[in-house]
Coordinates of C-alpha atoms (C1' of nucleotides) in Angstrom, one line a residue:
Chain A
M1 CA 8.2 -38.0 4.2
A2 CA 5.0 -36.4 3.2
V3 CA 3.2 -39.0 1.2
R4 CA 1.0 -41.3 3.2
L5 CA 1.8 -44.6 1.6
C6 CA 0.1 -46.5 4.4
D7 CA -3.2 -44.7 3.5
V8 CA -2.8 -45.6 -0.1
A9 CA -2.1 -49.2 0.8
S10 CA -5.0 -49.5 3.1
L11 CA -7.3 -47.9 0.5
L12 CA -6.1 -50.4 -2.1
R13 CA -6.5 -53.2 0.4
S14 CA -10.0 -52.2 1.3
G15 CA -11.1 -53.2 -2.2
S16 CA -13.5 -50.2 -2.5
W17 CA -10.8 -48.2 -4.2
A18 CA -9.0 -50.6 -6.5
P19 CA -10.3 -51.0 -10.0
E20 CA -11.1 -54.7 -9.5
P21 CA -10.8 -55.8 -5.9
W22 CA -8.2 -58.4 -5.6
T23 CA -9.9 -60.4 -2.9
G24 CA -13.0 -60.7 -5.0
Q25 CA -11.0 -62.2 -7.8
V26 CA -9.4 -64.7 -5.5
I27 CA -12.6 -65.8 -4.1
A28 CA -14.2 -66.1 -7.5
A29 CA -11.3 -68.1 -8.8
M30 CA -11.3 -70.4 -5.8
E31 CA -15.0 -71.1 -6.1
T32 CA -14.4 -72.1 -9.7
Q33 CA -11.5 -74.2 -8.6
L34 CA -13.5 -76.0 -5.9
S35 CA -16.4 -76.7 -8.1
N36 CA -14.3 -78.1 -10.9
G37 CA -11.8 -79.9 -8.8
P38 CA -8.1 -79.3 -8.8
T39 CA -6.2 -79.4 -12.0
C40 CA -2.6 -79.9 -12.9
N41 CA -3.0 -78.5 -16.4
N42 CA -1.2 -75.4 -17.0
T43 CA -3.3 -73.1 -19.1
S44 CA -2.5 -69.8 -20.5
N45 CA 0.6 -68.5 -18.9
G46 CA 2.9 -71.0 -17.3
P47 CA 5.4 -73.3 -18.9
S48 CA 4.3 -76.8 -18.3
T49 CA 6.4 -79.8 -17.5
I50 CA 5.2 -83.0 -18.7
S51 CA 7.3 -85.2 -16.5
N52 CA 6.7 -83.8 -13.1
N53 CA 4.5 -80.7 -13.2
C54 CA 2.5 -81.9 -10.3
S55 CA 5.3 -83.1 -8.1
S56 CA 4.4 -85.4 -5.3
P57 CA 6.4 -86.3 -2.3
V58 CA 7.2 -89.6 -4.0
E59 CA 8.4 -88.0 -7.2
S60 CA 10.4 -85.2 -5.5
G61 CA 13.0 -87.8 -4.7
S62 CA 15.1 -87.7 -1.6
I63 CA 13.6 -88.4 1.8
E64 CA 15.5 -85.3 2.9
D65 CA 13.0 -83.2 1.0
S66 CA 10.8 -81.0 3.0
K67 CA 7.1 -82.1 3.1
T68 CA 6.0 -78.7 4.4
N69 CA 7.8 -76.2 2.2
L70 CA 6.1 -75.2 -1.1
I71 CA 7.2 -73.1 -4.0
V72 CA 4.5 -71.0 -5.7
N73 CA 5.2 -69.9 -9.2
Y74 CA 3.5 -67.6 -11.7
L75 CA 2.1 -65.2 -9.2
P76 CA 0.6 -62.0 -10.5
Q77 CA 3.0 -59.2 -10.5
N78 CA 1.1 -57.1 -8.1
M79 CA 0.5 -59.8 -5.5
T80 CA 2.0 -59.0 -2.1
Q81 CA 3.5 -61.3 0.5
E82 CA 0.6 -60.6 2.8
E83 CA -1.9 -61.7 0.1
L84 CA 0.2 -64.8 -0.6
K85 CA 0.1 -65.6 3.1
S86 CA -3.6 -64.9 3.3
L87 CA -4.4 -67.1 0.4
F88 CA -2.3 -70.1 1.6
G89 CA -3.3 -69.5 5.2
S90 CA -6.8 -70.5 4.3
I91 CA -5.5 -74.0 4.0
G92 CA -3.8 -74.3 7.3
E93 CA -1.3 -72.8 9.7
I94 CA 1.7 -71.3 8.0
E95 CA 5.1 -71.5 9.6
S96 CA 6.7 -68.9 7.2
C97 CA 5.9 -67.3 3.9
K98 CA 8.1 -65.3 1.6
L99 CA 7.5 -63.5 -1.7
V100 CA 10.7 -63.3 -3.6
R101 CA 11.5 -59.8 -4.8
D102 CA 14.2 -58.2 -6.8
K103 CA 16.8 -57.1 -4.3
I104 CA 17.3 -53.7 -5.9
T105 CA 13.9 -52.7 -7.3
G106 CA 11.7 -54.5 -4.9
Q107 CA 9.6 -55.8 -7.8
S108 CA 8.1 -59.2 -7.3
L109 CA 9.8 -61.9 -9.2
G110 CA 6.5 -63.7 -9.5
Y111 CA 7.2 -66.6 -7.1
G112 CA 7.4 -67.3 -3.4
F113 CA 7.6 -69.9 -0.7
V114 CA 5.0 -71.1 1.8
N115 CA 6.1 -73.3 4.6
Y116 CA 3.3 -75.0 6.5
V117 CA 3.4 -76.4 10.1
D118 CA 1.7 -79.6 9.0
P119 CA 2.8 -81.6 6.0
K120 CA -0.9 -82.5 5.4
D121 CA -1.7 -78.9 4.8
A122 CA 1.1 -78.6 2.3
E123 CA -0.3 -81.5 0.4
K124 CA -3.8 -80.0 0.6
A125 CA -2.4 -76.7 -0.7
I126 CA -1.0 -78.4 -3.7
N127 CA -4.2 -80.3 -4.4
T128 CA -6.5 -77.2 -4.0
L129 CA -4.4 -74.3 -5.1
N130 CA -2.2 -75.6 -7.9
G131 CA -3.6 -74.4 -11.2
L132 CA -5.6 -71.6 -9.5
R133 CA -6.3 -68.7 -11.8
L134 CA -5.3 -65.3 -10.4
Q135 CA -5.9 -62.4 -12.7
T136 CA -4.1 -63.4 -15.9
K137 CA -1.9 -66.0 -14.3
T138 CA -2.3 -69.6 -13.4
I139 CA -0.3 -70.3 -10.3
K140 CA 1.8 -73.4 -9.9
V141 CA 2.1 -74.9 -6.4
S142 CA 4.7 -77.7 -5.8
Y143 CA 7.1 -78.9 -3.2
A144 CA 10.2 -76.7 -2.9
R145 CA 13.5 -78.5 -3.4
P146 CA 16.0 -78.0 -0.7
S147 CA 17.8 -74.8 -1.4
S148 CA 21.4 -75.3 -2.6
A149 CA 23.9 -73.8 -5.0
S150 CA 23.7 -76.9 -7.2
I151 CA 20.1 -76.2 -8.3
R152 CA 20.8 -72.6 -9.3
D153 CA 21.5 -71.4 -12.8
A154 CA 20.2 -74.6 -14.3
N155 CA 18.0 -73.0 -16.9
L156 CA 18.8 -73.4 -20.6
Y157 CA 17.8 -71.4 -23.7
V158 CA 17.4 -73.6 -26.8
S159 CA 17.0 -72.2 -30.3
G160 CA 17.0 -73.5 -33.8
L161 CA 14.5 -76.2 -32.9
P162 CA 12.5 -77.8 -35.7
K163 CA 9.1 -76.0 -35.8
T164 CA 7.4 -79.3 -35.7
M165 CA 9.0 -80.4 -32.4
T166 CA 6.6 -80.8 -29.6
Q167 CA 7.3 -80.0 -25.9
K168 CA 7.2 -83.7 -25.2
E169 CA 9.8 -84.4 -27.9
L170 CA 11.9 -81.6 -26.5
E171 CA 11.8 -83.1 -23.0
Q172 CA 12.6 -86.5 -24.4
L173 CA 15.7 -85.1 -26.1
F174 CA 16.9 -83.4 -22.9
S175 CA 15.8 -85.9 -20.3
Q176 CA 18.9 -88.1 -21.0
Y177 CA 21.0 -85.5 -19.2
G178 CA 19.0 -85.1 -16.0
R179 CA 15.7 -84.4 -14.3
I180 CA 13.7 -81.7 -16.0
I181 CA 11.9 -79.2 -13.8
T182 CA 10.2 -77.1 -16.4
S183 CA 10.2 -76.9 -20.2
R184 CA 8.6 -74.6 -22.7
I185 CA 8.5 -73.9 -26.4
L186 CA 7.7 -70.4 -27.3
V187 CA 4.9 -70.0 -29.9
D188 CA 3.7 -67.2 -32.2
Q189 CA 1.0 -65.4 -30.3
V190 CA -1.3 -65.2 -33.4
T191 CA -0.7 -68.5 -35.2
G192 CA 0.3 -70.7 -32.2
V193 CA 3.1 -72.1 -34.3
S194 CA 6.4 -72.9 -32.6
R195 CA 9.0 -70.1 -32.9
G196 CA 11.7 -72.8 -32.7
V197 CA 13.0 -71.5 -29.3
G198 CA 12.4 -72.8 -25.8
F199 CA 13.6 -73.3 -22.3
I200 CA 14.6 -76.3 -20.3
R201 CA 15.2 -76.0 -16.6
F202 CA 17.1 -78.9 -15.1
D203 CA 17.1 -79.9 -11.4
R204 CA 20.8 -79.3 -11.2
R205 CA 23.3 -77.0 -12.9
V206 CA 25.7 -79.9 -13.7
E207 CA 22.9 -81.6 -15.7
A208 CA 22.4 -78.4 -17.7
E209 CA 26.1 -78.2 -18.4
E210 CA 26.1 -81.8 -19.6
A211 CA 23.1 -81.1 -21.9
I212 CA 25.0 -78.1 -23.4
K213 CA 28.0 -80.4 -24.1
G214 CA 25.9 -83.1 -25.6
L215 CA 23.3 -81.1 -27.5
N216 CA 24.7 -77.7 -28.5
C217 CA 25.3 -77.6 -32.3
Q218 CA 23.8 -81.1 -32.7
K219 CA 21.0 -82.1 -34.9
P220 CA 18.0 -83.6 -33.1
P221 CA 16.8 -86.9 -34.6
G222 CA 15.2 -86.2 -37.9
A223 CA 16.2 -82.5 -37.9
T224 CA 18.0 -80.9 -40.8
E225 CA 19.6 -78.1 -38.8
P226 CA 21.6 -78.1 -35.6
I227 CA 20.2 -76.5 -32.4
T228 CA 21.8 -74.0 -30.1
V229 CA 21.8 -74.8 -26.4
K230 CA 23.1 -72.2 -23.9
F231 CA 22.4 -70.9 -20.4
A232 CA 19.3 -68.7 -20.3
N233 CA 19.5 -65.1 -19.3
N234 CA 18.8 -64.5 -15.7
P235 CA 15.8 -62.2 -15.5
S236 CA 16.6 -60.7 -12.1
Q237 CA 20.1 -59.8 -13.3
K238 CA 18.6 -58.2 -16.4
T239 CA 16.4 -56.1 -14.2
S240 CA 19.3 -55.0 -12.0
Q241 CA 21.4 -54.2 -15.0
A242 CA 18.7 -52.0 -16.5
L243 CA 18.3 -50.3 -13.1
L244 CA 22.0 -49.8 -12.8
S245 CA 22.3 -48.3 -16.2
Q246 CA 19.5 -46.0 -15.3
L247 CA 21.1 -44.9 -12.1
Y248 CA 24.7 -44.6 -13.4
Q249 CA 24.4 -43.7 -17.1
S250 CA 21.5 -41.4 -16.9
P251 CA 22.3 -37.7 -17.1
N252 CA 19.8 -37.4 -14.3
R253 CA 22.4 -38.3 -11.8
R254 CA 23.7 -34.8 -12.1
Y255 CA 20.6 -33.8 -10.2
P256 CA 20.2 -36.4 -7.6
G257 CA 17.2 -36.1 -5.4
P258 CA 17.3 -37.0 -1.7
L259 CA 18.8 -40.5 -1.2
A260 CA 15.7 -41.7 0.5
Q261 CA 13.7 -40.8 -2.5
Q262 CA 15.2 -43.6 -4.5
A263 CA 13.9 -46.1 -2.0
Q264 CA 10.5 -44.5 -1.8
R265 CA 10.3 -44.4 -5.6
F266 CA 10.3 -48.2 -5.6
R267 CA 7.7 -48.5 -2.9
L268 CA 5.4 -46.2 -4.8
D269 CA 6.2 -48.1 -7.9
N270 CA 4.7 -51.1 -6.3
L271 CA 1.6 -49.1 -5.2
L272 CA 1.2 -47.8 -8.7
N273 CA 1.4 -51.4 -9.9
M274 CA -1.4 -52.3 -7.6
A275 CA -3.5 -49.3 -8.3
Y276 CA -3.2 -49.2 -12.0
G277 CA -2.1 -52.7 -12.9
V278 CA 0.8 -51.4 -14.8
K279 CA 4.5 -52.2 -14.8
S280 CA 5.8 -48.7 -14.8
R281 CA 9.5 -49.0 -14.7
F282 CA 10.1 -51.4 -17.5
S283 CA 6.8 -51.3 -19.1
P284 CA 6.8 -52.8 -22.6
M285 CA 4.1 -50.3 -23.3
A286 CA 5.0 -48.1 -26.3
I287 CA 3.4 -45.2 -28.0
D288 CA 2.7 -46.2 -31.6
G289 CA 4.9 -44.5 -34.1
V290 CA 6.9 -42.6 -31.6
T291 CA 10.6 -42.9 -31.8
S292 CA 12.6 -43.1 -28.6
L293 CA 14.3 -39.8 -28.1
A294 CA 16.7 -38.7 -25.4
G295 CA 16.1 -35.1 -24.2
I296 CA 18.9 -32.7 -24.4
N297 CA 20.0 -32.1 -20.8
I298 CA 22.4 -29.2 -20.3
P299 CA 24.2 -29.2 -17.0
G300 CA 22.8 -26.4 -14.9
H301 CA 19.6 -26.2 -16.9
A302 CA 17.2 -28.5 -15.0
G303 CA 14.4 -27.2 -17.1
T304 CA 15.6 -28.9 -20.3
G305 CA 14.5 -32.3 -21.3
W306 CA 10.8 -33.2 -21.7
C307 CA 8.4 -31.1 -19.8
I308 CA 5.1 -32.5 -18.6
F309 CA 2.4 -30.0 -17.7
V310 CA 0.3 -31.3 -14.8
Y311 CA -3.0 -29.7 -13.8
N312 CA -5.9 -30.2 -11.5
L313 CA -3.7 -30.4 -8.5
A314 CA -5.1 -29.8 -5.1
P315 CA -4.4 -26.5 -3.3
D316 CA -2.2 -28.3 -0.8
A317 CA -0.2 -30.2 -3.4
D318 CA 3.6 -30.0 -3.1
E319 CA 6.6 -31.0 -5.1
S320 CA 6.9 -34.4 -3.5
I321 CA 3.7 -35.7 -5.1
L322 CA 5.1 -34.9 -8.5
W323 CA 8.4 -36.8 -7.6
Q324 CA 6.3 -39.6 -6.3
M325 CA 4.1 -40.0 -9.3
F326 CA 6.7 -39.6 -12.0
G327 CA 9.8 -40.9 -10.4
P328 CA 8.9 -44.6 -10.9
F329 CA 8.9 -44.1 -14.6
G330 CA 12.4 -42.9 -15.0
A331 CA 14.8 -40.0 -14.7
V332 CA 13.0 -36.9 -13.3
T333 CA 15.3 -33.8 -13.2
N334 CA 12.9 -31.2 -11.9
V335 CA 9.5 -30.7 -10.5
K336 CA 7.6 -27.5 -9.8
V337 CA 4.3 -26.7 -8.2
I338 CA 3.0 -23.3 -9.1
R339 CA 1.8 -21.4 -6.0
D340 CA -0.1 -18.3 -5.3
F341 CA 2.2 -15.6 -4.2
N342 CA 0.1 -14.5 -1.2
T343 CA -1.4 -17.7 0.1
N344 CA 1.4 -20.0 -1.0
K345 CA -1.2 -22.5 -2.0
C346 CA -0.9 -24.5 -5.2
K347 CA -2.6 -22.7 -8.1
G348 CA -3.7 -26.1 -9.4
F349 CA -0.9 -26.9 -11.8
G350 CA 2.7 -27.7 -12.0
F351 CA 5.5 -29.1 -14.2
V352 CA 7.6 -32.3 -14.3
T353 CA 10.8 -32.5 -16.4
M354 CA 11.9 -35.9 -17.5
T355 CA 15.3 -36.6 -19.2
N356 CA 14.1 -39.3 -21.6
Y357 CA 11.3 -39.0 -24.0
D358 CA 10.4 -42.7 -23.9
E359 CA 10.2 -42.7 -20.1
A360 CA 8.0 -39.6 -20.1
A361 CA 5.8 -41.2 -22.7
V362 CA 5.5 -44.4 -20.7
A363 CA 4.7 -42.3 -17.6
I364 CA 1.9 -40.6 -19.4
A365 CA 0.6 -43.7 -21.1
S366 CA 0.7 -45.6 -17.8
L367 CA -1.1 -42.9 -15.8
N368 CA -3.7 -42.4 -18.5
G369 CA -7.0 -44.1 -18.5
Y370 CA -6.8 -46.1 -15.3
R371 CA -9.7 -46.2 -12.9
L372 CA -9.4 -44.7 -9.5
G373 CA -12.6 -45.0 -7.5
D374 CA -15.3 -43.6 -9.7
R375 CA -12.9 -41.4 -11.7
V376 CA -10.6 -42.1 -14.7
L377 CA -7.2 -40.6 -15.1
Q378 CA -7.6 -38.6 -18.3
F379 CA -4.8 -38.0 -20.6
P380 CA -5.6 -37.1 -24.2
L381 CA -2.6 -38.3 -26.2
S382 CA -3.9 -36.2 -29.1
K383 CA -2.9 -33.3 -27.0
I384 CA 0.8 -34.2 -27.0
Q385 CA 2.5 -31.2 -28.4
K386 CA 6.0 -30.6 -29.5
R387 CA 7.1 -27.0 -28.8
P388 CA 10.3 -25.3 -29.7
S389 CA 12.5 -24.7 -26.8
S390 CA 14.7 -21.8 -26.2
A391 CA 17.2 -24.1 -24.5
S392 CA 17.7 -26.5 -27.4
S393 CA 16.5 -27.3 -30.9
T394 CA 15.0 -30.6 -29.7
G395 CA 11.9 -28.9 -28.3
I396 CA 9.9 -29.5 -25.2
L397 CA 7.0 -31.8 -25.1
C398 CA 3.9 -30.7 -23.2
F399 CA 1.6 -33.3 -21.7
Y400 CA -1.5 -32.8 -19.8
L401 CA -2.5 -35.0 -16.9
V402 CA -5.8 -34.7 -15.1
I403 CA -5.8 -35.9 -11.6
P404 CA -9.3 -36.9 -10.5
R405 CA -10.8 -35.7 -7.4
T406 CA -10.6 -39.0 -5.6
F407 CA -6.9 -39.1 -6.3
R408 CA -6.7 -35.9 -4.2
D409 CA -9.2 -36.8 -1.5
N410 CA -7.8 -40.2 -0.7
G411 CA -4.5 -39.2 0.7
W412 CA -2.3 -38.9 -2.3
I413 CA -2.0 -35.2 -1.9
F414 CA -0.8 -34.3 1.5
H415 CA 0.3 -31.5 3.7
Chain B
dT1 C1' 18.6 -64.3 -29.7
dC2 C1' 14.8 -65.3 -24.0
dA3 C1' 9.5 -66.5 -20.4
dC4 C1' 9.8 -64.8 -14.8
dA5 C1' 11.5 -71.8 -10.5
dT6 C1' 15.1 -71.8 -5.0
dT7 C1' 14.5 -67.8 0.0

DNA sequence: TCACATT
């Protein structure tokens, strides 16, 4: 495989290359934490649990519970297992550490486990690292419950709540059915007013089942309308479903690349996450006013779809860099590096064809405007053009992507 | 009509 992923990773890791060195943020946040003292208050991002947000060994129940194994929630999307270990290793010796990732995509699920050798270090980690701000997240550190099937799928989605109902009242309503691990009421981003929907995670699935039986279609005290209580969607299943539909429903599967490419796609996806801070594959990023359009893809005509014009490529660029860059964003049917006939060196530009307009647009939007070293990926959206295509009446979109010099000089383009 | 908590 031509791309030097290790080089990219080490560059990212060195801090001199990433837009905002991760380690610097960790240290800054830790200093704040230490000076202000630990807090159990969840701030911006995490759901809070009134009853047992800061679980202690005493609260966590059974004496069977591990006093060394911690679960860490609300980790930044781009945080690696190594960074997790590094952060928690600053407290004491770690027996094992695991960042949980989606089995298929490899994307971090935003939580992990840290098992210390000494229970005292586990306690210290809760006291010093719970509530630590990392990027946009506020991490939660608590004792992990013993893993078992009984605690899985215990998350409920509740809708139709009175807008006046508080989180405390919600927990009071549900606590009669079991031990609540987390609760959350979703609020309007602008007004802060309750949207009347929320989540309740119970300790055990049977508790959640009883809560559905007892509360679904029932009116809470004082409410005029009944609420709906059901099991929440499982986010990792959702991700896998989306991936499977991409792999199996996309017309792109008519033109499968090398099998290994699929796997590498995901690894690069993670690197792009780190480098740009974007979630490429399922990015909610949308181009204003642009309707999602599927490109017409005629079998045997790999050139149809949505064509992206890439320029400022290095002389030694090859097709794999184009696969690597655009593959994470969706179905890529064809790439082409234009070479000089005599020297066989890249003439500085190439083409990428993507099946789906929205994936192409997200690729462009995601690759645009992110700092790499002292350069900025430039991508003037105003230059998006729709051109008539000889192959279909849909037309071909032409995008322009400028790859900065540092992008070429730091190992992305290879031999 | 849904935010990322059990390896």
